[in-house]
XYZ file of N, CA and C in Angstrom:
357
model
N 36.400 62.576 -4.626
C 35.259 61.933 -5.273
C 35.343 60.410 -4.821
N 34.103 59.968 -4.539
C 34.041 58.561 -4.096
C 34.049 57.636 -5.232
N 34.978 56.754 -5.343
C 34.900 55.814 -6.429
C 33.788 54.820 -6.593
N 33.258 54.590 -7.644
C 32.272 53.655 -7.903
C 30.811 54.025 -7.679
N 30.683 55.329 -6.941
C 29.353 55.698 -6.588
C 28.862 56.871 -7.727
N 27.519 56.806 -8.034
C 27.120 57.638 -8.983
C 26.945 59.118 -8.498
N 27.054 60.022 -9.417
C 26.920 61.451 -8.981
C 25.459 61.534 -8.860
N 25.123 62.714 -8.052
C 23.717 62.852 -7.893
C 22.915 63.234 -9.035
N 21.756 62.858 -9.173
C 20.928 63.139 -10.530
C 20.399 64.445 -10.490
N 20.336 65.046 -9.280
C 19.548 66.317 -9.173
C 20.684 67.544 -9.370
N 21.811 67.411 -8.616
C 22.717 68.654 -8.636
C 24.162 68.148 -9.335
N 24.249 66.882 -9.783
C 25.473 66.339 -10.340
C 26.685 66.450 -9.176
N 26.251 66.371 -7.928
C 27.270 66.436 -6.938
C 28.074 65.176 -6.914
N 29.472 65.178 -6.611
C 30.238 64.031 -6.738
C 30.385 63.270 -5.388
N 30.059 63.992 -4.184
C 30.165 63.439 -2.883
C 29.021 62.566 -2.293
N 28.490 61.797 -3.122
C 27.325 60.992 -2.691
C 27.787 59.764 -1.780
N 26.892 59.261 -0.968
C 27.185 58.176 -0.133
C 25.963 57.316 0.015
N 26.225 56.070 0.376
C 25.206 55.018 0.645
C 24.632 55.168 2.128
N 23.292 55.115 2.089
C 22.643 55.048 3.440
C 21.543 53.884 3.400
N 21.891 52.761 3.786
C 21.000 51.546 3.543
C 20.967 51.263 2.187
N 19.846 51.173 1.574
C 19.454 50.959 0.142
C 19.543 52.136 -0.737
N 19.496 53.297 -0.128
C 19.466 54.514 -0.816
C 20.945 55.140 -1.057
N 20.911 56.142 -1.960
C 22.040 56.957 -2.173
C 21.699 58.361 -1.772
N 22.526 59.179 -1.036
C 22.328 60.541 -0.560
C 23.335 61.423 -1.107
N 22.799 62.613 -1.334
C 23.792 63.705 -1.895
C 23.855 64.821 -0.683
N 24.985 64.902 -0.119
C 25.064 65.869 1.073
C 24.953 67.299 0.474
N 25.298 67.596 -0.632
C 25.216 68.994 -1.200
C 23.724 69.571 -1.292
N 22.887 68.606 -1.827
C 21.461 69.158 -1.955
C 20.479 68.401 -1.246
N 20.813 67.425 -0.599
C 19.972 66.416 0.245
C 19.122 65.556 -0.464
N 19.248 65.399 -1.785
C 18.512 64.388 -2.583
C 18.787 63.001 -2.154
N 17.664 62.216 -2.070
C 17.890 60.814 -1.815
C 17.232 59.928 -2.904
N 17.739 59.005 -3.313
C 17.303 58.167 -4.475
C 17.775 56.674 -4.439
N 17.125 55.845 -5.033
C 17.449 54.377 -5.135
C 18.124 54.304 -6.271
N 19.342 53.611 -6.411
C 20.024 53.408 -7.676
C 19.422 52.495 -8.698
N 18.700 51.496 -8.133
C 17.872 50.535 -9.095
C 16.731 51.337 -9.584
N 16.088 52.085 -8.991
C 14.961 52.726 -9.609
C 15.469 53.893 -10.569
N 16.584 54.404 -10.162
C 17.030 55.489 -11.142
C 17.521 54.910 -12.374
N 18.185 53.746 -12.345
C 18.619 53.037 -13.408
C 17.522 52.526 -14.327
N 16.528 52.083 -13.746
C 15.351 51.562 -14.462
C 14.561 52.725 -15.247
N 14.413 53.851 -14.463
C 13.900 55.102 -15.121
C 14.738 55.572 -16.316
N 16.043 55.674 -16.027
C 16.941 56.108 -17.134
C 16.723 55.201 -18.382
N 16.738 53.873 -18.188
C 16.576 52.930 -19.307
C 15.306 53.089 -20.014
N 14.159 53.353 -19.119
C 12.894 53.416 -19.752
C 12.880 54.837 -20.605
N 13.585 55.773 -20.098
C 13.582 57.199 -20.756
C 14.387 56.993 -22.048
N 15.444 56.285 -21.996
C 16.336 56.156 -23.221
C 15.633 55.305 -24.339
N 14.877 54.247 -23.874
C 14.282 53.435 -24.742
C 13.081 54.179 -25.495
N 12.488 54.878 -24.710
C 11.288 55.740 -25.162
C 11.715 56.842 -26.124
N 13.035 57.395 -25.841
C 13.471 58.498 -26.719
C 12.871 59.870 -26.169
N 12.430 59.794 -25.070
C 11.764 61.157 -24.653
C 12.739 61.929 -23.676
N 12.972 63.131 -23.968
C 13.694 63.908 -23.250
C 12.784 64.815 -22.248
N 13.267 64.551 -20.817
C 12.441 65.296 -19.754
C 13.215 66.245 -19.004
N 12.527 67.403 -18.549
C 13.135 68.375 -17.858
C 13.393 68.123 -16.364
N 13.790 68.946 -15.591
C 14.302 68.723 -14.158
C 13.014 68.215 -13.295
N 11.730 68.560 -13.775
C 10.475 68.161 -13.030
C 9.699 67.049 -13.675
N 10.445 66.410 -14.703
C 9.846 65.151 -15.235
C 8.814 65.345 -16.429
N 8.659 66.749 -16.830
C 7.894 67.065 -17.930
C 8.609 66.656 -19.342
N 7.910 66.278 -20.235
C 8.616 65.909 -21.605
C 8.700 67.309 -22.313
N 9.912 67.266 -22.983
C 10.367 68.377 -23.899
C 10.229 68.166 -25.408
N 9.984 69.164 -26.056
C 9.854 68.975 -27.569
C 10.641 70.108 -28.157
N 10.962 69.944 -29.487
C 11.583 71.022 -30.228
C 10.718 72.279 -30.408
N 11.366 73.443 -29.997
C 10.587 74.626 -30.007
C 10.033 75.208 -28.806
N 10.201 74.245 -27.686
C 9.729 74.690 -26.291
C 10.662 75.689 -25.808
N 9.973 76.476 -24.904
C 10.678 77.529 -24.147
C 11.023 77.008 -22.698
N 12.221 77.076 -22.166
C 12.633 76.525 -20.811
C 13.147 77.580 -19.908
N 13.361 77.264 -18.725
C 13.922 78.185 -17.719
C 15.096 77.397 -17.144
N 16.191 77.956 -16.952
C 17.173 77.415 -16.268
C 16.995 77.340 -14.649
N 17.105 76.183 -14.014
C 16.882 76.047 -12.604
C 18.064 76.225 -11.573
N 19.100 76.462 -12.098
C 20.260 76.592 -11.279
C 21.344 77.419 -11.984
N 22.380 78.156 -11.274
C 23.360 78.828 -11.915
C 24.216 77.857 -12.731
N 24.627 78.108 -13.865
C 25.530 77.364 -14.599
C 26.745 78.089 -15.106
N 27.819 77.539 -14.542
C 29.200 78.342 -14.867
C 29.475 77.955 -16.461
N 30.090 78.965 -17.096
C 30.205 78.862 -18.590
C 31.665 78.921 -18.738
N 32.517 78.027 -19.340
C 34.046 78.294 -19.531
C 34.134 79.432 -20.494
N 35.200 80.268 -19.862
C 35.571 81.450 -20.763
C 34.690 82.668 -20.568
N 33.585 82.446 -19.807
C 32.613 83.629 -19.634
C 32.858 84.122 -18.119
N 32.812 85.450 -18.012
C 33.130 86.121 -16.687
C 31.976 85.706 -15.655
N 30.874 85.354 -16.042
C 29.677 85.107 -15.236
C 28.860 84.024 -15.558
N 28.198 83.306 -14.700
C 27.470 82.253 -14.956
C 26.121 82.603 -15.617
N 25.536 81.527 -16.182
C 24.083 81.769 -16.633
C 23.171 81.590 -15.353
N 22.533 82.632 -15.092
C 21.699 82.756 -13.724
C 20.504 81.911 -13.785
N 20.058 81.250 -12.513
C 18.991 80.640 -12.348
C 17.798 81.569 -12.840
N 16.807 81.124 -13.561
C 15.646 81.898 -13.811
C 15.763 82.458 -15.289
N 16.944 82.222 -15.781
C 17.120 82.675 -17.310
C 16.213 81.961 -18.232
N 15.387 82.587 -19.035
C 14.488 81.985 -20.076
C 15.184 81.766 -21.437
N 15.247 80.466 -21.891
C 15.766 80.104 -23.105
C 14.674 79.778 -24.108
N 14.606 80.567 -25.276
C 13.399 80.313 -26.101
C 13.809 79.369 -27.401
N 12.752 78.658 -27.786
C 13.075 77.764 -29.115
C 14.103 76.722 -28.918
N 14.042 75.932 -28.072
C 15.056 74.741 -27.895
C 15.112 73.773 -29.087
N 16.198 72.947 -29.352
C 16.235 71.895 -30.292
C 16.717 70.813 -29.529
N 16.108 69.574 -29.677
C 16.628 68.454 -28.977
C 17.643 67.628 -29.921
N 18.838 67.291 -29.265
C 19.752 66.762 -30.081
C 20.514 65.620 -29.274
N 21.274 64.810 -29.898
C 22.173 63.839 -29.237
C 23.469 64.681 -29.150
N 23.724 65.312 -28.025
C 24.838 66.116 -27.889
C 26.163 65.334 -27.104
N 27.071 66.189 -26.848
C 28.253 65.696 -26.142
C 27.950 65.262 -24.722
N 28.206 63.854 -24.304
C 27.844 63.643 -22.997
C 26.405 63.382 -22.855
N 25.765 64.015 -21.772
C 24.376 63.991 -21.580
C 23.630 65.427 -21.987
N 24.343 66.281 -22.845
C 23.650 67.378 -23.108
C 22.931 67.248 -24.316
N 21.571 67.318 -24.157
C 20.595 66.943 -25.077
C 19.768 68.210 -25.470
N 20.070 69.493 -25.174
C 19.454 70.496 -25.648
C 20.233 71.535 -26.398
N 19.991 71.809 -27.548
C 20.791 72.835 -28.375
C 19.937 74.246 -28.336
N 20.545 75.235 -27.977
C 19.870 76.346 -27.801
C 20.716 77.715 -27.946
N 20.098 78.878 -27.951
C 21.041 80.059 -27.861
C 20.496 80.824 -26.717
N 21.384 81.079 -25.840
C 21.065 81.791 -24.591
C 21.583 83.285 -24.701
N 20.681 84.202 -24.480
C 20.965 85.558 -24.625
C 22.087 85.936 -23.769
N 22.905 86.758 -24.310
C 24.228 87.132 -23.583
C 25.336 86.121 -23.622
N 25.118 84.912 -24.061
C 26.134 83.858 -24.050
C 26.360 83.229 -25.411
N 25.228 83.216 -26.266
C 25.376 82.677 -27.619
C 24.861 81.193 -27.591
N 25.143 80.467 -28.752
C 24.739 79.154 -28.906
C 25.490 78.149 -27.976
N 24.850 77.229 -27.405
C 25.441 76.111 -26.514
C 24.490 75.044 -26.390
N 24.968 74.059 -25.755
C 24.172 72.796 -25.439
C 24.053 72.756 -23.873
N 22.800 72.333 -23.508
C 22.484 72.242 -22.100
C 22.004 70.796 -21.775
N 22.084 70.471 -20.506
C 21.533 69.182 -19.888
C 20.001 69.553 -19.653
N 19.194 68.479 -20.042
C 17.749 68.737 -19.648
C 17.457 68.622 -18.177
N 18.384 68.156 -17.383
C 18.275 68.107 -15.937
C 18.489 69.357 -15.350
N 18.753 70.400 -15.923
C 19.070 71.771 -15.339
C 18.064 72.767 -15.847
N 16.991 72.423 -16.652
C 15.849 73.245 -17.119
C 14.665 72.693 -16.678
N 13.636 73.623 -16.865
C 12.283 73.141 -16.545
C 11.400 74.018 -17.635
N 10.312 73.321 -18.154
C 9.438 73.879 -19.261
C 8.975 75.023 -18.725
N 9.015 76.103 -19.591
C 8.295 77.421 -19.170
C 6.780 77.371 -19.414
């Protein structure tokens, strides 16, 4: 992991690098400006709005779809991309996990809003 550089906001990849004024993730190809990302994060935190991976605002009771495979500790298989999760609850969870939900086949857990999209 490169010290001092932020993880990719799209895939949470840790091998980001600088290219001019932009940050680049070699794992997913996402490019972003750290200054713009920080300003957007501050704006979102100040507004208290939780947004999905596509930038749509989420609310309690919404249905969401997982956008990438998520490994689960202690489970033999990951939560597959495309899994629908019904009736989410927005919470201040551990780290940046801000969705409390019950995933069929896995039970209750917390998810990051960056790995789901509104159904």
